XYZ file of C-alpha atoms in Angstrom:
631
model
C 10.304 24.952 -60.767
C 12.264 22.329 -58.748
C 12.331 24.721 -55.818
C 8.544 25.186 -55.910
C 7.982 21.422 -56.067
C 10.465 20.688 -53.268
C 8.924 23.356 -51.032
C 5.435 21.906 -51.532
C 6.622 18.333 -50.931
C 8.467 19.285 -47.744
C 5.259 20.891 -46.436
C 3.744 17.358 -46.313
C 0.234 18.359 -47.417
C 0.071 21.702 -45.615
C -0.693 24.885 -47.538
C 2.432 26.822 -48.536
C 1.877 30.574 -48.633
C 2.862 32.714 -51.589
C 5.224 34.618 -49.263
C 7.093 31.452 -48.268
C 7.437 30.371 -51.896
C 8.799 33.824 -52.682
C 11.346 33.547 -49.834
C 12.529 30.138 -51.020
C 12.879 31.356 -54.623
C 14.381 34.826 -54.206
C 14.844 35.498 -50.462
C 15.190 39.234 -49.808
C 15.295 40.297 -53.494
C 12.096 39.146 -55.274
C 11.368 40.408 -58.804
C 8.411 42.669 -59.536
C 6.764 39.807 -61.460
C 7.110 37.295 -58.623
C 3.384 36.356 -58.513
C 3.259 35.784 -62.263
C 6.425 33.685 -62.141
C 5.101 31.531 -59.302
C 1.869 31.009 -61.263
C 3.912 29.950 -64.313
C 5.958 27.464 -62.277
C 2.795 25.963 -60.791
C 1.151 25.648 -64.221
C 4.167 23.791 -65.576
C 4.189 21.489 -62.573
C 0.520 20.611 -63.065
C 1.240 19.519 -66.634
C 4.218 17.387 -65.622
C 2.839 15.758 -62.493
C -0.171 14.105 -64.153
C -3.273 12.692 -62.478
C -1.488 11.048 -59.539
C -0.724 14.419 -57.954
C -3.063 17.372 -57.469
C -1.792 20.934 -57.042
C -4.549 23.008 -55.467
C -4.809 26.772 -55.225
C -5.789 27.921 -51.731
C -6.769 31.470 -50.652
C -3.216 32.391 -49.635
C -1.035 29.779 -51.270
C -0.819 26.286 -52.757
C -1.304 22.754 -51.468
C 0.151 19.562 -52.931
C -2.152 16.557 -52.609
C -0.292 13.388 -53.611
C -3.283 11.019 -53.280
C -1.720 7.539 -53.703
C 1.531 8.679 -55.329
C 4.780 7.705 -53.597
C 7.130 10.343 -52.175
C 10.689 9.467 -51.154
C 10.528 11.593 -48.009
C 7.242 10.046 -46.864
C 8.543 6.533 -47.531
C 11.798 7.355 -45.709
C 9.942 8.532 -42.619
C 7.565 5.560 -42.667
C 10.408 3.031 -42.906
C 12.420 4.878 -40.263
C 9.513 4.705 -37.806
C 9.040 1.025 -38.488
C 12.761 0.261 -38.125
C 13.071 2.154 -34.856
C 10.037 0.334 -33.502
C 11.681 -3.005 -34.287
C 14.938 -1.779 -32.739
C 13.141 -0.916 -29.510
C 11.749 -4.463 -29.442
C 15.256 -5.899 -30.066
C 14.045 -7.380 -33.351
C 17.318 -6.526 -35.004
C 16.835 -8.320 -38.348
C 13.622 -6.429 -39.064
C 15.143 -3.198 -37.772
C 18.168 -3.535 -40.065
C 15.910 -4.306 -43.032
C 13.601 -1.314 -42.637
C 16.281 1.189 -41.609
C 18.468 0.100 -44.517
C 15.521 0.490 -46.896
C 14.922 3.985 -45.528
C 18.544 5.000 -46.171
C 18.262 3.826 -49.782
C 15.708 6.595 -50.325
C 18.642 9.017 -50.099
C 20.371 8.573 -53.442
C 22.790 11.423 -52.687
C 22.897 14.793 -50.966
C 19.445 16.258 -50.436
C 18.171 19.298 -52.374
C 20.981 19.605 -54.908
C 18.865 21.178 -57.681
C 17.069 23.930 -55.761
C 17.912 27.493 -54.803
C 20.462 28.107 -52.057
C 17.702 29.688 -49.962
C 15.669 26.478 -49.785
C 18.795 24.348 -49.407
C 20.053 26.445 -46.482
C 16.640 26.278 -44.802
C 15.926 22.561 -45.198
C 19.144 20.635 -45.885
C 20.420 20.612 -42.246
C 17.132 19.077 -41.072
C 17.174 16.394 -43.765
C 20.839 15.609 -43.118
C 20.148 15.211 -39.401
C 17.301 12.824 -40.214
C 19.591 10.750 -42.432
C 22.421 10.587 -39.877
C 20.058 9.596 -37.073
C 18.686 6.698 -39.126
C 22.251 5.738 -40.122
C 23.259 5.467 -36.455
C 20.190 3.343 -35.691
C 20.966 1.038 -38.621
C 24.579 0.634 -37.426
C 23.299 -0.255 -33.956
C 21.135 -3.022 -35.435
C 24.051 -4.291 -37.534
C 26.373 -4.370 -34.499
C 23.772 -6.346 -32.564
C 23.720 -8.862 -35.423
C 27.532 -9.305 -35.194
C 28.376 -7.602 -38.498
C 31.073 -5.356 -36.948
C 33.836 -6.251 -39.379
C 31.922 -5.043 -42.424
C 31.019 -1.808 -40.641
C 34.558 -0.556 -39.922
C 35.260 1.124 -43.320
C 31.939 2.986 -43.403
C 32.201 4.003 -39.751
C 35.719 5.317 -40.289
C 34.533 7.568 -43.133
C 31.476 8.736 -41.206
C 33.567 9.644 -38.153
C 35.966 11.669 -40.273
C 33.088 13.542 -41.936
C 31.247 14.120 -38.657
C 33.994 14.245 -35.986
C 31.771 15.608 -33.230
C 29.037 12.946 -33.405
C 29.887 10.929 -30.310
C 27.503 8.064 -31.112
C 29.261 7.335 -34.405
C 32.643 7.419 -32.641
C 31.421 5.028 -29.940
C 30.086 2.657 -32.622
C 33.436 2.719 -34.462
C 35.285 1.959 -31.207
C 32.903 -0.956 -30.539
C 33.408 -2.392 -34.032
C 37.217 -2.095 -33.760
C 37.240 -3.696 -30.317
C 35.208 -6.659 -31.572
C 37.698 -7.043 -34.428
C 40.468 -7.371 -31.775
C 41.793 -3.893 -32.641
C 41.864 -2.474 -29.106
C 44.717 -0.029 -29.798
C 42.884 1.437 -32.804
C 39.760 1.800 -30.714
C 41.645 3.760 -28.041
C 43.179 6.005 -30.717
C 39.707 6.831 -32.043
C 38.712 7.889 -28.526
C 41.819 10.039 -28.072
C 41.227 11.834 -31.379
C 37.631 12.494 -30.474
C 38.489 13.885 -27.062
C 40.944 16.329 -28.672
C 38.376 17.509 -31.233
C 35.754 18.125 -28.579
C 38.193 20.013 -26.369
C 39.547 22.180 -29.206
C 36.221 22.917 -30.932
C 33.797 23.043 -28.021
C 35.903 23.030 -24.867
C 34.108 19.983 -23.435
C 34.944 16.399 -22.472
C 33.352 13.307 -24.052
C 29.886 12.442 -22.825
C 28.923 9.543 -20.582
C 28.103 7.112 -23.411
C 31.437 7.575 -25.210
C 33.367 7.488 -21.908
C 31.624 4.227 -20.963
C 32.710 2.600 -24.231
C 36.271 3.866 -23.635
C 36.300 2.282 -20.158
C 34.976 -0.978 -21.581
C 37.812 -1.070 -24.114
C 40.375 -0.393 -21.379
C 39.242 -3.111 -19.016
C 38.005 -5.575 -21.630
C 34.426 -5.457 -20.390
C 32.846 -4.154 -23.585
C 30.030 -6.504 -24.479
C 30.156 -8.831 -27.439
C 27.094 -9.277 -29.654
C 24.619 -11.858 -28.439
C 24.367 -15.000 -30.559
C 21.827 -14.465 -33.305
C 18.864 -16.769 -32.843
C 17.121 -17.333 -36.131
C 13.429 -17.127 -35.498
C 11.120 -19.421 -37.322
C 9.866 -17.906 -40.525
C 6.593 -16.107 -39.947
C 3.557 -17.669 -41.539
C 2.878 -16.513 -45.053
C 0.739 -13.406 -45.144
C -2.871 -14.131 -45.958
C -3.643 -12.850 -49.449
C -5.993 -9.907 -49.637
C -9.514 -10.940 -50.671
C -10.097 -10.679 -54.417
C -13.762 -11.599 -54.801
C -14.699 -9.555 -57.878
C -16.303 -11.465 -60.758
C -14.274 -11.506 -64.011
C -14.186 -8.217 -65.881
C -16.812 -7.716 -68.560
C -15.728 -8.546 -72.094
C -16.819 -6.171 -74.874
C -17.805 -3.459 -72.405
C -19.193 -0.525 -74.374
C -20.537 2.926 -73.587
C -21.321 4.445 -70.175
C -18.347 6.812 -70.499
C -19.799 9.489 -68.214
C -20.803 6.985 -65.543
C -17.413 5.267 -65.702
C -15.687 8.617 -65.319
C -17.695 9.375 -62.178
C -17.043 5.954 -60.660
C -13.307 6.200 -61.337
C -12.797 9.743 -60.089
C -10.576 10.151 -57.052
C -11.779 11.658 -53.778
C -11.067 15.356 -53.452
C -8.825 16.640 -50.652
C -10.791 17.214 -47.483
C -13.746 15.129 -48.652
C -15.957 14.736 -45.604
C -17.951 11.626 -46.495
C -17.461 8.792 -44.034
C -16.872 6.388 -46.895
C -17.105 6.789 -50.635
C -20.383 5.327 -51.874
C -22.008 4.878 -55.259
C -25.488 3.497 -55.939
C -26.259 2.259 -59.467
C -29.975 1.855 -60.166
C -32.091 0.992 -63.196
C -34.455 -1.538 -64.759
C -33.569 -5.238 -65.149
C -30.953 -5.889 -67.831
C -29.844 -2.251 -68.131
C -26.237 -3.165 -67.259
C -25.902 -2.217 -63.598
C -23.713 -5.185 -62.684
C -21.610 -4.885 -65.843
C -20.847 -1.226 -65.137
C -20.080 -1.864 -61.460
C -17.765 -4.820 -62.148
C -15.950 -3.049 -64.996
C -15.418 0.087 -62.903
C -14.269 -1.989 -59.915
C -11.608 -3.718 -62.012
C -10.447 -0.350 -63.339
C -9.741 0.985 -59.822
C -8.844 -2.218 -57.944
C -5.163 -1.230 -57.645
C -6.212 1.698 -55.460
C -7.576 -0.782 -52.907
C -4.649 -3.108 -52.111
C -6.277 -4.413 -48.917
C -8.844 -6.308 -50.938
C -12.059 -6.360 -52.910
C -15.226 -7.896 -51.461
C -18.212 -8.942 -53.593
C -21.647 -10.365 -52.833
C -24.792 -10.966 -54.872
C -27.559 -9.939 -52.476
C -30.372 -11.729 -54.336
C -31.171 -15.426 -53.906
C -31.698 -17.596 -56.977
C -35.447 -17.372 -56.433
C -35.369 -13.568 -56.345
C -35.588 -13.118 -52.572
C -33.216 -11.079 -50.431
C -30.102 -12.850 -49.176
C -29.655 -12.848 -45.392
C -27.116 -10.141 -44.360
C -25.697 -12.556 -41.746
C -24.763 -14.993 -44.529
C -23.046 -12.223 -46.502
C -21.171 -10.912 -43.441
C -19.971 -14.421 -42.596
C -18.521 -14.777 -46.093
C -16.847 -11.364 -45.894
C -15.272 -12.135 -42.513
C -13.828 -15.424 -43.759
C -12.417 -13.673 -46.822
C -10.743 -11.187 -44.463
C -9.161 -14.032 -42.481
C -11.545 -13.793 -39.531
C -13.380 -16.901 -38.390
C -16.874 -15.736 -37.400
C -18.490 -16.957 -34.166
C -20.056 -20.390 -34.499
C -22.652 -20.063 -31.741
C -25.369 -18.269 -33.676
C -23.944 -14.761 -33.548
C -26.400 -11.929 -34.098
C -26.218 -9.658 -37.127
C -25.127 -6.796 -34.850
C -22.158 -8.827 -33.596
C -21.151 -9.755 -37.144
C -21.432 -6.096 -38.195
C -19.117 -5.041 -35.348
C -16.539 -7.661 -36.354
C -16.785 -6.710 -40.027
C -16.396 -2.984 -39.475
C -13.581 -3.491 -36.965
C -11.539 -5.512 -39.450
C -11.974 -3.139 -42.376
C -11.403 0.049 -40.358
C -8.412 1.972 -41.682
C -7.995 -0.385 -44.656
C -8.405 0.483 -48.325
C -11.060 -2.016 -49.381
C -13.516 -1.960 -52.272
C -16.926 -3.493 -51.516
C -19.312 -4.360 -54.368
C -22.859 -5.193 -53.260
C -24.762 -6.468 -56.288
C -28.536 -6.723 -56.741
C -29.515 -5.203 -53.406
C -33.163 -5.870 -52.592
C -33.934 -3.573 -49.664
C -32.566 -1.056 -47.202
C -32.741 -3.372 -44.181
C -30.556 -5.844 -46.042
C -28.103 -3.177 -47.173
C -27.470 -1.171 -43.995
C -25.403 -3.814 -42.098
C -23.079 -4.301 -45.077
C -22.023 -0.676 -45.525
C -18.385 0.129 -44.574
C -17.771 2.780 -41.943
C -14.314 4.099 -42.883
C -13.397 6.792 -45.364
C -10.565 4.670 -46.768
C -13.066 2.191 -48.235
C -15.378 2.550 -51.207
C -18.680 0.745 -51.693
C -20.601 0.295 -54.951
C -24.215 -0.898 -54.743
C -26.425 -2.021 -57.625
C -30.184 -2.145 -57.140
C -33.371 -1.919 -59.161
C -34.857 0.282 -56.459
C -33.448 3.580 -55.219
C -32.050 2.800 -51.728
C -32.934 5.097 -48.845
C -29.188 5.196 -48.022
C -28.463 6.928 -51.330
C -28.319 10.651 -51.951
C -28.810 12.133 -55.391
C -25.119 13.009 -55.583
C -24.172 9.368 -55.098
C -26.705 7.758 -57.450
C -26.275 6.781 -61.089
C -29.636 5.872 -62.630
C -28.942 3.885 -65.794
C -31.276 3.987 -68.780
C -31.119 1.903 -71.964
C -28.508 2.852 -74.555
C -29.027 5.458 -77.211
C -29.151 4.081 -80.756
C -25.483 4.808 -81.499
C -24.217 3.127 -78.325
C -26.612 0.223 -78.828
C -25.371 -0.471 -82.367
C -21.759 -0.164 -81.171
C -22.430 -2.687 -78.391
C -24.200 -5.082 -80.751
C -21.287 -4.853 -83.192
C -18.750 -5.546 -80.425
C -20.484 -8.872 -79.692
C -21.740 -10.054 -83.086
C -18.891 -8.611 -85.153
C -18.738 -5.178 -86.773
C -18.838 -6.440 -90.369
C -22.221 -8.142 -90.023
C -23.813 -5.265 -88.137
C -22.457 -2.382 -90.205
C -23.306 -4.188 -93.450
C -27.027 -3.629 -92.789
C -27.567 -0.487 -90.660
C -31.349 -0.632 -91.048
C -31.536 -4.190 -89.724
C -29.225 -3.242 -86.850
C -31.544 -0.407 -85.848
C -34.540 -2.744 -86.070
C -32.807 -5.156 -83.680
C -32.060 -2.265 -81.331
C -35.716 -1.177 -81.415
C -37.007 -4.690 -80.723
C -34.541 -4.949 -77.832
C -35.616 -1.537 -76.486
C -31.862 -0.731 -76.561
C -31.578 -2.764 -73.348
C -27.991 -4.037 -72.885
C -29.056 -7.532 -71.747
C -31.340 -7.978 -74.754
C -28.677 -6.617 -77.109
C -26.089 -8.966 -75.624
C -28.344 -11.961 -76.176
C -29.092 -10.835 -79.744
C -25.379 -10.382 -80.431
C -24.507 -13.783 -78.953
C -27.182 -15.475 -81.063
C -25.758 -13.877 -84.200
C -22.206 -14.826 -83.193
C -23.307 -18.435 -82.614
C -25.029 -18.628 -86.026
C -22.654 -17.302 -88.675
C -25.185 -18.017 -91.450
C -27.775 -15.663 -89.986
C -27.876 -12.099 -91.211
C -28.805 -9.151 -89.033
C -31.991 -8.820 -91.088
C -32.936 -12.443 -90.342
C -32.641 -11.881 -86.603
C -34.539 -8.590 -86.840
C -37.384 -10.433 -88.572
C -37.500 -13.075 -85.809
C -37.631 -10.358 -83.155
C -40.340 -8.352 -84.924
C -43.190 -10.538 -83.640
C -43.976 -9.376 -80.073
C -45.679 -12.688 -79.303
C -42.399 -14.626 -79.614
C -39.888 -11.838 -78.922
C -39.105 -12.859 -75.357
C -38.647 -16.483 -76.432
C -36.084 -15.325 -79.000
C -34.200 -13.224 -76.432
C -32.705 -16.139 -74.534
C -29.251 -17.672 -74.867
C -27.677 -20.125 -72.450
C -28.344 -18.876 -68.926
C -29.271 -15.410 -70.170
C -32.965 -14.573 -70.531
C -34.699 -11.221 -70.758
C -37.978 -12.809 -69.692
C -36.442 -14.287 -66.533
C -34.878 -10.928 -65.650
C -38.251 -9.201 -65.999
C -40.077 -11.888 -64.018
C -37.461 -11.594 -61.277
C -38.136 -7.848 -61.112
C -41.883 -8.474 -61.015
C -41.307 -10.819 -58.081
C -39.924 -7.870 -56.097
C -43.167 -5.921 -56.543
C -46.068 -6.115 -54.122
C -49.047 -8.380 -54.943
C -50.908 -5.255 -56.073
C -48.094 -4.381 -58.480
C -47.874 -7.947 -59.804
C -51.613 -8.015 -60.498
C -51.550 -4.585 -62.125
C -48.974 -5.265 -64.837
C -51.174 -7.603 -66.947
C -54.061 -5.138 -66.705
C -51.852 -2.402 -68.125
C -51.128 -4.421 -71.282
C -54.377 -2.985 -72.689
C -52.518 0.269 -73.368
C -50.093 -1.524 -75.718
C -47.416 0.954 -76.870
C -49.367 4.103 -75.941
C -48.554 6.433 -73.081
C -51.200 6.696 -70.363
C -51.889 8.568 -67.141
C -52.857 7.442 -63.667
C -56.516 8.326 -64.361
C -56.693 5.857 -67.241
C -54.861 3.193 -65.242
C -57.298 3.681 -62.355
C -60.188 2.695 -64.644
C -58.421 -0.475 -65.793
C -57.346 -1.371 -62.251
C -60.767 -0.561 -60.759
C -59.278 1.652 -58.093
C -58.825 5.311 -57.198
C -56.418 7.602 -58.989
C -54.111 7.880 -55.953
C -54.011 4.133 -55.461
C -53.312 3.613 -59.167
C -50.523 6.179 -59.094
C -48.857 4.428 -56.137
C -48.999 1.149 -58.028
C -47.594 2.713 -61.197
C -44.743 4.337 -59.274
C -43.920 0.984 -57.694
C -43.662 -0.583 -61.154
C -41.417 2.303 -62.202
C -39.243 1.634 -59.157
C -38.695 -2.043 -60.036
C -38.010 -1.103 -63.668
C -41.119 -2.448 -65.396
C -42.704 0.864 -66.355
C -41.166 3.915 -67.990
C -42.171 7.371 -66.747
C -42.900 10.069 -69.315
C -43.349 13.822 -68.965
C -43.074 16.067 -65.917
C -46.026 18.511 -65.691
C -48.638 15.783 -66.119
C -46.638 12.549 -65.611
C -47.433 9.663 -67.892
C -46.296 6.061 -68.181
C -45.458 3.614 -70.950
C -44.636 -0.098 -71.295
C -41.493 -0.628 -73.366
C -40.963 -3.093 -76.225
C -39.916 -5.909 -73.871
C -42.272 -5.454 -70.929
C -45.342 -5.262 -73.213
C -45.061 -8.901 -74.390
C -44.564 -10.043 -70.795
C -47.616 -8.100 -69.602
C -49.725 -9.338 -72.521
C -48.680 -12.931 -71.867
C -49.635 -12.645 -68.214
C -52.971 -11.078 -69.214
C -54.039 -14.146 -71.178
C -52.741 -16.487 -68.448
C -54.414 -14.982 -65.350
C -53.452 -16.025 -61.859
C -55.892 -18.128 -59.861
C -58.796 -16.081 -58.566
C -58.233 -13.184 -60.974
C -60.136 -12.716 -64.265
C -58.220 -12.283 -67.482
C -57.377 -8.717 -68.354
C -59.007 -7.040 -71.330
C -56.570 -7.555 -74.203
C -58.016 -5.225 -76.840
C -55.499 -2.395 -77.108
C -56.644 1.171 -76.576
C -55.352 3.414 -79.340
C -54.127 6.952 -78.717
C -53.287 8.664 -75.441
C -56.048 7.778 -73.016
C -57.835 9.407 -70.073
C -61.138 8.721 -68.291
C -64.188 10.999 -68.155
C -62.981 13.157 -65.270
C -59.606 13.855 -66.873
C -61.171 14.692 -70.232
C -63.531 17.097 -68.517
C -60.625 18.769 -66.760
C -58.873 19.266 -70.092
C -62.019 20.783 -71.565
C -62.315 23.125 -68.569
C -58.768 24.308 -69.176
C -59.721 25.252 -72.718
C -63.002 26.911 -71.724
C -61.999 28.747 -68.543
C -58.212 28.719 -68.634
C -55.749 31.047 -70.367
C -56.045 29.056 -73.619
C -59.798 29.681 -74.068
C -60.893 28.418 -77.503
C -64.646 27.673 -77.516
C -64.621 25.859 -80.834
C -62.113 23.303 -79.534
C -63.668 23.065 -76.069
C -66.851 21.709 -77.601
C -64.865 18.993 -79.340
C -63.149 18.098 -76.079
C -66.390 17.691 -74.113
C -67.733 15.383 -76.795
C -64.555 13.330 -76.843
C -65.371 10.870 -74.066
C -67.875 8.209 -73.271
C -69.095 8.192 -69.697
C -66.904 6.026 -67.442
C -64.690 4.683 -70.246
C -61.186 5.605 -71.489
C -61.347 7.632 -74.690
C -59.067 8.809 -77.469
C -58.372 12.535 -77.233
C -58.793 14.656 -80.320
C -55.492 15.679 -81.913
C -56.063 19.414 -81.512
C -56.169 19.203 -77.681
C -53.518 16.481 -77.218
C -50.804 19.082 -77.174
C -52.267 20.673 -74.054
C -52.962 17.345 -72.346
C -49.468 15.915 -72.882
C -47.321 19.007 -72.717
C-alpha cells in the first residue's frame, strides 16, 4: 500500500497507469491477481486518506488529487525554488532560510518503506535533488560567514560523496577561512586521487580554481553581512465576513453543496453560488455560516459587501469596489475613476489568489457583474431575492421556508427546548403563524427568550390575530414587516399597486384570470405582475399544469393593511375575501368545455360548471370540478 501511495504522489497529479503500478509493485513477476490486489490497495488508501485527498479512477489508471493537503515533496520543491531565487539575487539570509526549510522535509533516506523496484527507480532522483539543495544551502551559509560551523558537516558529506567536486570545493573554502590551509590542500589532493582512480580524469575548473586560490592566498573571504532593515509587516488578509450565525439550524443539503470542494479538472472560471428566496428566508444566514465553515480554504482573504442601501436601493458598484480595493491594500484612484477602471484593478489584485467573496442582498444584474471575480482560485457567494441573470440552475440554491420539524427545532434553539417541547401544539401554531419563515421564527424565539414568564401558547395566541401579527413579529432591529416592505420596494409601480388588490383572495389560491379581474387588466399583463411578485418573494407559486398563486400567512396581513390605506390617487381595494378557488367567466367556461368536449366528458357535471359563474365576476367552483381545474 505504501508503494502505491508513493508512486501516485511522485506522479504529482498525473495519471499513473495500472501497468506502471504493477511494475513498481512486482516488476517482472506480477501475480495472477494483480488487478484485484491493486484495487484492494487503492480502496484501503481511500479510507485512510480522508476528505483532504481524492483518489480518482481514470480509464487506464489512477490519479491522486491532493486539493489543499500538504505533501512533503511539493513543499520541498517550492521552498527549493524560492531559496535558489534568493540565492541568485544574493539575498543570502532568505536563501539560507528557505533552502534550510526545504532540507528539513527530508527526515531521513527517501522511500525506505516501499518495494525495491520503486526505490531503485526513484531514490537516485530524490537523492540528487536533496544533494543539490544541500550544496546551495552551504553556498548561502558560506556567504554569510558561517564557515566554521560548516566544517564537520562538509567533512562527512565529502566522505560519503567523494566525487562531488562542488562539496569538496566548499570544504576547502571553509577550511581556508578557518586558517587551515594545509588541511584544505590535503582535501584537494585526496579528491584528485579519487577522480583519477575511479574516472581517470583531473579535477574540473571550479575545484582547480579554489585550489589555486588556497595556494596563493587569493581565495575570497565572505563579504561583511549588512543587516537590512526589517521589511514592513505583511498586511493582514482582509477578513470582512460578519460574525457567524448563532443557533444556526437546518439547511443541511444546502450547506453540503456550499461546502463541497471543486472536482479535479473543473472548468468554471470561478466557483459561484447564488442563494435566492423571499425576504426573511435565511439567505444571508446560510451564506455567512457556510463562508465561516470554509474560510480556512481561502487564506488570501474574505471580502463582504451588503449591496442594498438602507432605503432599499442598489448600492453603487464603484463604492463597493473602492472598499474591496482598500481591504486588499490597494489605494484606489482619487480622480473620479470609472467603474471599468476599478474593475480592472480589483480583478488584477485578486487574480491567482484564493479569496472568498460574499455579495449580500444583490439588487440587479448591472450592479452584480462588475463585482464578480475572474479567477478559478476564488469563490463567490451571492444572495438575492431575484434570480440573477448571471446564475445557472446548477449554481442556484432557491431557499423556501422551513418544514415543520426544522422550524420547531430552530424555534427551540432560540427560545429554549424545554419551553417549546413542553407544548408541541402551541409550537406548531407559532410555526404556522410565522409561515415557517426563519426571520419570523427568530423574532418569535427572541421574544420568548426575553420574556421568561410567557408560555409558547401565550405567544401563539398573540400571533393568531392577522391584524396585529406583523406588529408582534418585531424585536429590536428585526422586523418581518420591514423586510416585506423592503422587498415590495424592489417591485415595479405596477407590482406595488397590485399587492393590495390581491388581498381580496385572502388565504385561497388563485389564477392569473382571477387576478386580471381584480387588477382590471388582461390575463397576460396580470400574469407578468404576479410573476414579478413571485420573483421578489411576496407571492407563492402553486401547481405546474395550470399555475396558481397564494399569499402566505405573513404577506396577507401586509397586503390587507395596504388595501385599507390606499396610496394617493388609487382607490381602496375591495377587502371582502373571496372564498374558494376563483376564476372569471372565461376560465370557468373553459373548464366546462373540457368536461363537455374533452376526454373527461360528463354531461351531468358540465351543466353544473356552466351555471357556476356570474358574468364578469370571480366565482366559486363547484367541488366536483375543482379537481380538474387545480390538478
